Coordinates of C-alpha atoms in Angstrom, one line a residue:
X833 CA -0.1 0.0 0.1
X834 CA 1.1 3.4 -0.6
X835 CA 2.3 5.6 2.2
X836 CA -0.6 8.1 1.9
X837 CA -3.0 5.1 2.5
X838 CA -1.5 4.0 5.8
X839 CA -1.5 7.6 6.9
X840 CA -5.2 7.5 6.0
X841 CA -6.0 4.4 7.8
X842 CA -4.3 5.6 11.1
X843 CA -6.2 8.8 10.8
X844 CA -9.4 7.0 10.6
X845 CA -8.6 4.5 13.3
X846 CA -7.6 7.7 15.7
X847 CA -10.9 9.5 14.8
X848 CA -13.1 6.1 15.7
X849 CA -11.0 5.6 19.0
X850 CA -11.7 9.1 20.0
X851 CA -15.3 9.2 18.9
X852 CA -15.9 5.8 21.0
X853 CA -14.0 7.3 24.0
X854 CA -16.2 10.5 23.7
X855 CA -19.4 8.1 23.4
X856 CA -18.2 6.2 26.8
X857 CA -17.7 9.4 28.7
X858 CA -20.7 11.0 27.8
X859 CA -22.9 7.3 28.8
X860 CA -21.1 7.2 32.0
X861 CA -21.9 10.7 32.9
X862 CA -25.6 10.4 32.4
X863 CA -25.9 12.3 29.2
X864 CA -28.0 9.7 27.5
X865 CA -30.7 9.7 30.8
X866 CA -34.0 8.6 29.3
X867 CA -35.9 9.1 32.5
X868 CA -35.7 13.1 32.5
X869 CA -37.7 12.9 29.3
X870 CA -40.6 11.5 30.9
X871 CA -40.4 13.5 34.0
X872 CA -42.7 16.0 32.8
X873 CA -45.3 13.5 32.2
X874 CA -45.4 12.4 35.7
X875 CA -46.1 15.9 37.5
X876 CA -49.6 16.2 36.1

């Protein structure tokens, strides 16, 4: 493979890994908490 293809492959893997770490961090901190969405319906 050409050197440019290797660089592109490394960059794609780095972006994928960073996106996965950001998603895991946000999941751990409760940013995808579904209970808040339905809290308004229970207050009636």
